[in-house]
Coordinates of C-alpha atoms and ligand atoms in Angstrom, one line a residue:
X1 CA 0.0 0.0 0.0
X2 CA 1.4 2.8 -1.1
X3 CA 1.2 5.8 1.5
X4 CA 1.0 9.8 0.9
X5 CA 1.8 12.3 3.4
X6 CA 1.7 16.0 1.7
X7 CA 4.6 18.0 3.0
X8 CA 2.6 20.9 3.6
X9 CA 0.9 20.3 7.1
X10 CA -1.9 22.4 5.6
X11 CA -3.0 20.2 3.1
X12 CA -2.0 16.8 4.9
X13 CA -4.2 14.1 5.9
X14 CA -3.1 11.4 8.7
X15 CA -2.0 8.3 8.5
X16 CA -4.6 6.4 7.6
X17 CA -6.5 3.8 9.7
X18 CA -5.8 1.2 8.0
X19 CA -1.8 1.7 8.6
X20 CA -2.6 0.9 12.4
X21 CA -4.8 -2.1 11.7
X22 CA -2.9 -4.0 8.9
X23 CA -0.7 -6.4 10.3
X24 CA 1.1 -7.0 7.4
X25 CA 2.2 -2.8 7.8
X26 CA 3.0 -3.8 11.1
X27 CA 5.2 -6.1 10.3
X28 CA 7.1 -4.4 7.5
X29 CA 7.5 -1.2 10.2
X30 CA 9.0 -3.8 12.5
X31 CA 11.9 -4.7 9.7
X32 CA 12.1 -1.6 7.8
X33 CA 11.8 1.0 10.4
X34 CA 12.5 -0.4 13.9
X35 CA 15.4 -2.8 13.6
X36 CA 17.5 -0.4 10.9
X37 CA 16.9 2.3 13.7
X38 CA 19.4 3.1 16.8
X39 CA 18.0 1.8 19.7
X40 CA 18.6 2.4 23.5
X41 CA 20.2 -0.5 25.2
X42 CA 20.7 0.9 28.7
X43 CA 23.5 2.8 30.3
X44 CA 27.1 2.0 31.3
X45 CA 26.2 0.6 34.6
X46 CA 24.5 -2.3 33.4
X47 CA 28.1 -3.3 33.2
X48 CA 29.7 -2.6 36.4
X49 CA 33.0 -4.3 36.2
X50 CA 35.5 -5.8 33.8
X51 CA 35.2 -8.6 31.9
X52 CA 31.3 -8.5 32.3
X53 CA 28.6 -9.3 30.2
X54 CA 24.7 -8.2 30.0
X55 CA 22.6 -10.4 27.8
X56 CA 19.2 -8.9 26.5
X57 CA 16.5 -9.2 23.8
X58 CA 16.1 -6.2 21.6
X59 CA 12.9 -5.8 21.1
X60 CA 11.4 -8.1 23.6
X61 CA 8.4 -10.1 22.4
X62 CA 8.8 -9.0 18.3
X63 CA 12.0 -8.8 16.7
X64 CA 13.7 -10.9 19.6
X65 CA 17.2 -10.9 18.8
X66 CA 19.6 -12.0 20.9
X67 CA 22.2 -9.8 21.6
X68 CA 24.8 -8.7 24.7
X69 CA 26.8 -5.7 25.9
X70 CA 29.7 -6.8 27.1
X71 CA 33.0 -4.5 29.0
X72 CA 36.1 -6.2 28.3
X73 CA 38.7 -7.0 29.9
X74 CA 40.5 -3.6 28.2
X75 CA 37.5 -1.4 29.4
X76 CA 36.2 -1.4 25.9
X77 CA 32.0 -1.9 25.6
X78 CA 30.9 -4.2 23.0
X79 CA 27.6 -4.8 21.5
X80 CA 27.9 -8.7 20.3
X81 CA 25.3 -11.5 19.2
X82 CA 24.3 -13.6 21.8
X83 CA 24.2 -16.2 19.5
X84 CA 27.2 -19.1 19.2
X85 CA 28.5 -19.6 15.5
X86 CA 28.5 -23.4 15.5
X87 CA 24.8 -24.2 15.3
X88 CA 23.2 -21.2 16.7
X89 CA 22.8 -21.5 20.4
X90 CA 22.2 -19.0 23.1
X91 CA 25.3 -18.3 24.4
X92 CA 24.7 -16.3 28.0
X93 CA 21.5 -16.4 30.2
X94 CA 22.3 -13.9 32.8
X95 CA 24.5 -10.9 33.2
X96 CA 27.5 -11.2 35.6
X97 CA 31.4 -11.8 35.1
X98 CA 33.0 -13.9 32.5
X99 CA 36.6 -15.2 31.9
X100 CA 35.1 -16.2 28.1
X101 CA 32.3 -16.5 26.7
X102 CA 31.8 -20.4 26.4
X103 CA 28.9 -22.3 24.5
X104 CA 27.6 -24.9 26.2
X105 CA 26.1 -27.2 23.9
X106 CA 29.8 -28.0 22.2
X107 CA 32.4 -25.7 24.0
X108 CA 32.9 -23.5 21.6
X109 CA 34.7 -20.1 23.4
X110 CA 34.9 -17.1 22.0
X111 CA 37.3 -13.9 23.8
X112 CA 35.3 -11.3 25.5
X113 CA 35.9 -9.0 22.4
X114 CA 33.6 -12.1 20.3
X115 CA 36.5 -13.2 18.6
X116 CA 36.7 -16.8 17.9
X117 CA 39.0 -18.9 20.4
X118 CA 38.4 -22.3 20.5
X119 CA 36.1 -25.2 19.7
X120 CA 36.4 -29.0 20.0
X121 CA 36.6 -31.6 17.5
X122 CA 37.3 -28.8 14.6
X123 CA 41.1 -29.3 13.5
X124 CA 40.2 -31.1 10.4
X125 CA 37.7 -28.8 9.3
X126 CA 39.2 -26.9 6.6
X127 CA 39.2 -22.9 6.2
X128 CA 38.9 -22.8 9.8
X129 CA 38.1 -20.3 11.7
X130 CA 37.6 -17.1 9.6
X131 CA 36.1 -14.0 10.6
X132 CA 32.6 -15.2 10.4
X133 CA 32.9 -17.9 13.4
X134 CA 33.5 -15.0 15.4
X135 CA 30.6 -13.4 17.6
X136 CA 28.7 -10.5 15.5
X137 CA 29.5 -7.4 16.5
X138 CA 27.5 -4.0 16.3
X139 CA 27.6 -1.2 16.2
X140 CA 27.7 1.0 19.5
X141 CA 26.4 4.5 19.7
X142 CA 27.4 6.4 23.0
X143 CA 25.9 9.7 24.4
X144 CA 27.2 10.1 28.2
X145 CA 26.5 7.0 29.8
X146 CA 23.5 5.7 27.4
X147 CA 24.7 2.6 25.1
X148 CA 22.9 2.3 21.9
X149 CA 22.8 -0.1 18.9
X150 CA 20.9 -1.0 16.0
X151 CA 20.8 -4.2 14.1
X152 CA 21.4 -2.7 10.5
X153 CA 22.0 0.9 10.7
X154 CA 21.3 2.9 7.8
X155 CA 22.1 6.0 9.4
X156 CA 24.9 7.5 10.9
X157 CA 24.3 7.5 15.2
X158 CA 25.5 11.5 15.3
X159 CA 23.9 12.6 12.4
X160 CA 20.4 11.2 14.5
X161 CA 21.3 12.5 17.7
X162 CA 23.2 15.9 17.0
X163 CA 20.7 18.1 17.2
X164 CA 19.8 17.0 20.8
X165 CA 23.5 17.1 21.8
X166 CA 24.1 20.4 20.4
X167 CA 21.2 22.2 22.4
X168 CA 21.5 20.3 25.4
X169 CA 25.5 20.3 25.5
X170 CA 25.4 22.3 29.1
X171 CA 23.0 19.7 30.3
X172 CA 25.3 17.6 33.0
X173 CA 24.9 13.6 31.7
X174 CA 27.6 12.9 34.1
X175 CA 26.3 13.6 36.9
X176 CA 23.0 10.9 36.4
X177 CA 22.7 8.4 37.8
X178 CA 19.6 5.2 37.2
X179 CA 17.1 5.3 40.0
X180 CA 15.5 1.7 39.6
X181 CA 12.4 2.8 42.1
X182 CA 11.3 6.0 39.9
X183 CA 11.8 3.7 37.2
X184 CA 8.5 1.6 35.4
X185 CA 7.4 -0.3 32.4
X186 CA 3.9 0.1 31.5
X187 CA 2.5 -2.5 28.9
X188 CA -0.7 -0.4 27.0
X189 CA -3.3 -2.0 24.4
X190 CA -2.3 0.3 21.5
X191 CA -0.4 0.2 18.4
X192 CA 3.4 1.5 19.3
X193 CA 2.8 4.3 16.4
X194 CA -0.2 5.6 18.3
X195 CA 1.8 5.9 21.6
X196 CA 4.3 7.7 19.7
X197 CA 1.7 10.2 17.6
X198 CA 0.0 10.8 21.2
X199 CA 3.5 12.0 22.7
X200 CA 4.2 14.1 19.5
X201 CA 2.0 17.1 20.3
X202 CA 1.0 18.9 23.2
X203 CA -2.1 20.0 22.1
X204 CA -4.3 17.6 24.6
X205 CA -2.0 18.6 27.2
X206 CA -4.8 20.8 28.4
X207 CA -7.8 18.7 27.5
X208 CA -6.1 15.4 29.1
X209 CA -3.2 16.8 31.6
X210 CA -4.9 18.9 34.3
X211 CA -1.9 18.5 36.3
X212 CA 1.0 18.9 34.0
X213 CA -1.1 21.9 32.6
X214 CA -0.4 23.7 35.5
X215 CA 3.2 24.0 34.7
X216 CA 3.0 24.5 31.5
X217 CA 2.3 28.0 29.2
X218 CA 0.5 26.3 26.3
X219 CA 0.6 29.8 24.8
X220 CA 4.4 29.3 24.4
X221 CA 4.5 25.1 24.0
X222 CA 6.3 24.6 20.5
X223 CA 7.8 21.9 18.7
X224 CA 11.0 22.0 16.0
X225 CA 11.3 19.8 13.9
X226 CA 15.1 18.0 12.7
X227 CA 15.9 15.5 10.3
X228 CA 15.3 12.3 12.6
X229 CA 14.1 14.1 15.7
X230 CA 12.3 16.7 17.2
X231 CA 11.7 19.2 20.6
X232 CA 8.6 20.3 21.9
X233 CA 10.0 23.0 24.1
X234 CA 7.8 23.0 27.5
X235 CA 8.0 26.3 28.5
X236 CA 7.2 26.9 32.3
X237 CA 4.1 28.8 33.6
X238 CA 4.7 31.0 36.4
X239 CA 5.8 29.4 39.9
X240 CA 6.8 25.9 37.9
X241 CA 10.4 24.8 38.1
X242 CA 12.9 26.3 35.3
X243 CA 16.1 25.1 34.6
X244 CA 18.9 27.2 35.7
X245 CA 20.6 27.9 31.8
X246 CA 23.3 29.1 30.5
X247 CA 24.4 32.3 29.0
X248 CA 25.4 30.4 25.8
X249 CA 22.1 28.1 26.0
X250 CA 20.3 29.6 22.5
X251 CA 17.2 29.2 25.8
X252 CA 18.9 31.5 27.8
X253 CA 16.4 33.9 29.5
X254 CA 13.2 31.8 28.9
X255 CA 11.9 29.8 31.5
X256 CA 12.2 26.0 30.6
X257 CA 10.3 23.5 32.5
X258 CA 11.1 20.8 30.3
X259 CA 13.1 19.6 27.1
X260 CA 10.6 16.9 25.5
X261 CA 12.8 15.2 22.6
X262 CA 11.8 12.3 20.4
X263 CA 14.1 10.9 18.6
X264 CA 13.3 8.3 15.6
X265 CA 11.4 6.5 15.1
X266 CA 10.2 5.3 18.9
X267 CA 12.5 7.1 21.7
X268 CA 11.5 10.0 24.1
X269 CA 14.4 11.8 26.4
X270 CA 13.0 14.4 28.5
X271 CA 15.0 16.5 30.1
X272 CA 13.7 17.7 33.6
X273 CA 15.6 20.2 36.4
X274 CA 15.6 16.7 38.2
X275 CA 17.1 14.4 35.3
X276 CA 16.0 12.8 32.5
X277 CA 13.1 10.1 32.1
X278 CA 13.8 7.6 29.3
X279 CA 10.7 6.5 28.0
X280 CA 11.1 3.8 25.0
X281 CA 8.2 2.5 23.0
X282 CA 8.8 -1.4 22.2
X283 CA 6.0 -3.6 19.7
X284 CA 4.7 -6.5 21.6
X285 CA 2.3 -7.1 18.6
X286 CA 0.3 -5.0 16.4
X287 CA -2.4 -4.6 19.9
X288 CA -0.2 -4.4 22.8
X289 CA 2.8 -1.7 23.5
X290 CA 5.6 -2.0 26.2
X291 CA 6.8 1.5 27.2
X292 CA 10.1 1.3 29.3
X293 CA 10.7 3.9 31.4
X294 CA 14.2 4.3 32.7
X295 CA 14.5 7.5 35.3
X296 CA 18.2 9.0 35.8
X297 CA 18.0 11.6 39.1
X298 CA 20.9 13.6 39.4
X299 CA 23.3 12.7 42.4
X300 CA 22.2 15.6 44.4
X301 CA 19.3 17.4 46.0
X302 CA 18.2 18.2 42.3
X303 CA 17.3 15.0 42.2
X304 CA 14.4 16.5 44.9
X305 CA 12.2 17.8 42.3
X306 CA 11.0 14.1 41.0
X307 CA 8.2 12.8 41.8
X308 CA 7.4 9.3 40.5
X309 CA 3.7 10.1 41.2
X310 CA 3.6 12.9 38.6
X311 CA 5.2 11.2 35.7
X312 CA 2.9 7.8 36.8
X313 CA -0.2 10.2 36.8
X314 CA 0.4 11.8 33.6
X315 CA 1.2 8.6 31.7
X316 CA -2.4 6.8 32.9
X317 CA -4.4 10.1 31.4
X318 CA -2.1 9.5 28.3
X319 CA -2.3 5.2 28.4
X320 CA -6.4 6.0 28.3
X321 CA -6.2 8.7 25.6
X322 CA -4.1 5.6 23.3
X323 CA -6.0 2.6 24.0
X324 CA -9.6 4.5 23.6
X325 CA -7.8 5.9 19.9
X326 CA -6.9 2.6 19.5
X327 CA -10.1 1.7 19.3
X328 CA -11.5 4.1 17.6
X329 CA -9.7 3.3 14.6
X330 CA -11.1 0.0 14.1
X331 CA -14.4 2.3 13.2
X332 CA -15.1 1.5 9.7
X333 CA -16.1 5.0 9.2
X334 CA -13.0 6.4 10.2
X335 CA -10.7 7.2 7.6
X336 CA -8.4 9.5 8.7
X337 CA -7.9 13.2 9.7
X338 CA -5.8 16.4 9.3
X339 CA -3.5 18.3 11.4
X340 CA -3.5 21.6 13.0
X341 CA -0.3 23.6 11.5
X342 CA 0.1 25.3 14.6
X343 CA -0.1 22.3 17.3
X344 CA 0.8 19.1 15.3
X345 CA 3.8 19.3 13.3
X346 CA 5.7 16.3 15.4
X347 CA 2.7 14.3 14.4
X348 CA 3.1 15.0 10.8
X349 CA 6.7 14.9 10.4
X350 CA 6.4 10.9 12.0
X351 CA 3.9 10.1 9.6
X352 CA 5.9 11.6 7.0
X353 CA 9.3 9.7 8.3
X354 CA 7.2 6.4 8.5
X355 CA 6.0 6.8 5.1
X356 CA 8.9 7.9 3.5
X357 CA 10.6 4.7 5.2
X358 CA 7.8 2.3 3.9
X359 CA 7.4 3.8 0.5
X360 CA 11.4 3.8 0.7
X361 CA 11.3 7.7 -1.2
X362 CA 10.9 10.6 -0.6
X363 CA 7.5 11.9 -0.1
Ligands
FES401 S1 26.2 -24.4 19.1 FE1 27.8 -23.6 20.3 S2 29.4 -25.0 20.2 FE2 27.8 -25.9 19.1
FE2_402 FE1 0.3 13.3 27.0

C-alpha cells in the first residue's frame, strides 16, 4: 500500500486507519523501520566491572534478537550477538562476570571481544576459523552513559542524535545516575505508532493533563522539527520549576520546564531540572505496547524535584487517551484526519518519516 503524506501540514491528511490495523504494515515497520533504527540498550552501569557481560533481547516479544553488551577486559564496551556460530545457540542467560564467553552445547569459546578462540573436535575442518565464526559485532552509539545499537543501521548514530546534543551540550549527563524505584514499564493495548503520535504534540495537554497543565504555558508550547528528531520546548508557567541555563544556552532567558525530545522512530528523552526520564516505545504485537521507562536523578538534591507520582499520573491520562484511539480506529467510518499547523507538526513529520521509510522515497 502505497502511503502519501503531503509536506505541507496544511493540506495533509493522517496516516490512515488502516496503517494501524494491517498487520502485514505492522510487520514491514517492525523490519524496515525499527530494527535499521538506533536503539537504546541501557546505560554503562549495566556493566559494572570488567570482563562483564549483559545479555538482553532487543525488542522483547517481536524482533527478539539475541544480543549482549559486554566491558572487556580492556575497558572497551561491546555490542555482540548472543548467538554461538557453530549451530546457533544461546550463548549467556544472565549478566555477571566472565573469563570467556563459552557455548555450552559443544564448547565452543569465544574472547570477550567475540573473537573466535576455540572449539572441540574442529582441526580437520578446513578454512577454519575465519572471521565469520567470530561473535557479530555491532555497532555502538554512545551519548554520556547511554549505550545504543541497531541491528542494521542505515544511518549515521550523530547525524540522528546531533541536534539533541548540540542544544542540550550544558546539560550535566555525568552527573545521572539510574534510580530503579522511579523507574517503570507500562504495557498499553495500542499500536506502538499511536503511543508515539500521542507523545508528538501537546495539544491535549490541556484537554487530558490537568496537572501537568499547571506548569506549562501552552501559549508558548512549541515543537521543532530536525531530520530524525524533534523538541517540543515546554515552556514553564509562572511558579513551575525552570532550569537554571546558561548564557550560551540559544534558551537563555526563557523559563524551561522541560526539554521533550523524540528521537526516531520510537524514543522520548525528557529532560527535567531533576534528570531525564527515558521512555522507549517497544511492539509486543500490532495490539499491545511496552513503554520502558528508565528515570536518571541527578546525584544531588536536584534529584528533589521528581516525583514518581507525577510522571505515573500523567502517563495513565495519556495510556487512556491511546488505547480508547486505538479503538477508535477499528471504526469503519473512520478514515483518517488532518493536522492543526500550529499544534501538530511532530505528528506530521512521524507520519511523513514512517511513510517515506515504507514507500522507501521521498514523499
Ligand atoms: S552451538 Fe555452540 S558449540 Fe555448538
Ligand atoms: Fe500526554
Amino acid at each position: 500500500m502505497e502511503i502519501y503524506i503531503d509536506p505541507d501540514i496544511r493540506k495533509a491528511t493522517t496516516l490512515p486507519s488502516t496503517f494501524y490495523k494491517s498487520q502485514s504494515i505492522y510487520e514491514q515497520l517492525l523490519e524496515e523501520i525499527l530494527v535499521p533504527s538506533w536503539q537504546f540498550v541501557g546505560d554503562s552501569g549495566l556493566l559494572p566491572e570488567l570482563s562483564y557481560a549483559y545479555p538482553f533481547l532487543l525488542f522483547e516479544d517481536s524482533v527478539d534478537e539475541p544480543l549482549m553488551l559486554v566491558r572487556d577486559k580492556e575497558d572497551t564496551i561491546h555490542c555482540l550477538s548472543n548467538v554461538c556460530t557453530h549451530r546457533g545457540m544461546f550463548l549467556i542467560d544472565k549478566p555477571g562476570k566472565y573469563r570467556l564467553l563459552s557455548c555450552k552445547y559443544h564448547g565452543r569459546c569465544f574472547n570477550m571481544n567475540g573473537k573466535f578462540r576455540s572449539m572441540p573436535e574442529f582441526q580437520s575442518t578446513e578454512n577454519f576459523p575465519t572471521e565469520m565464526d567470530d561473535l557479530i559485532a555491532l555497532k555502538l552509539g554512545v551519548l554520556g552513559d547511554f549505550l545504543f545499537t541497531s541491528l542494521a543501521p542505515n544511518l549515521d548514530f550523530e547525524m540522528v542524535f546531533k541536534p539533541m546534543l548540540d542544544r542540550m551540550s550544558w546539560f550535566p549527563f555525568k552527573d545521572l545516575v539510574y534510580n530503579e524505584e522511579g523507574s517503570h514499564i507500562y504495557d498499553i493495548k495500542t499500536h506502538w505508532a499511536l503511543y508515539c503520535d500521542n507523545y508528538l504534540e501537546g495539544f491535549h495537554v490541556p484537554f487530558v493533563h490537568p496537572g501537568l497543565n499547571q506548569s506549562l504555558d501552552y501559549k508558548e508550547y512549541d515543537t521543532e522539527l530536525f531530520d530524525y528528531c524533534n523538541l517540543q520546548l515546554g515552556v514553564a508557567s509562572e511558579g513551575a520549576d525552570t532550569f537554571d541555563l546558561p548564557s550560551d544556552s540559544q534558551d537563555y532567558g526563557k523559563g524551561i520546564f522541560a526539554y521533550y525530545w523524540w528521537v526516531f522512530p520510537n524514543m522520548m528523552f525528557n529532560f527535567y531540572t531533576w534528570g531525564i526520564s527515558v521512555n522507549i516505545v517497544e511492539p509486543v504485537d500490532i495490539n499491545n505496547t511496552r513503554v520502558v521507562f528508565k528515570t536518571y536523578l541527578f546525584k544531588d538534591e536536584r534529584a528533589k524535584g521528581f516525583s514518581k507520582k507525577d510522571i505515573h499520573d500523567t502517563e495513565l491520562e495519556d495510556e487512556e487517551v491511546v488505547e480508547r484511539v486505538h479503538l477508535g480506529l477499528r471504526s469503519r467510518l473512520y478514515k483518517h484526519g488532518r493536522f492543526s499547523p500550529t499544534k501538530e507538526k511532530g505528528v506530521h513529520q512521524f507520519h511523513r518519516l514512517l511513510a517515506q521509510a515504507l514507500n522507501n522515497k521521498r514523499t
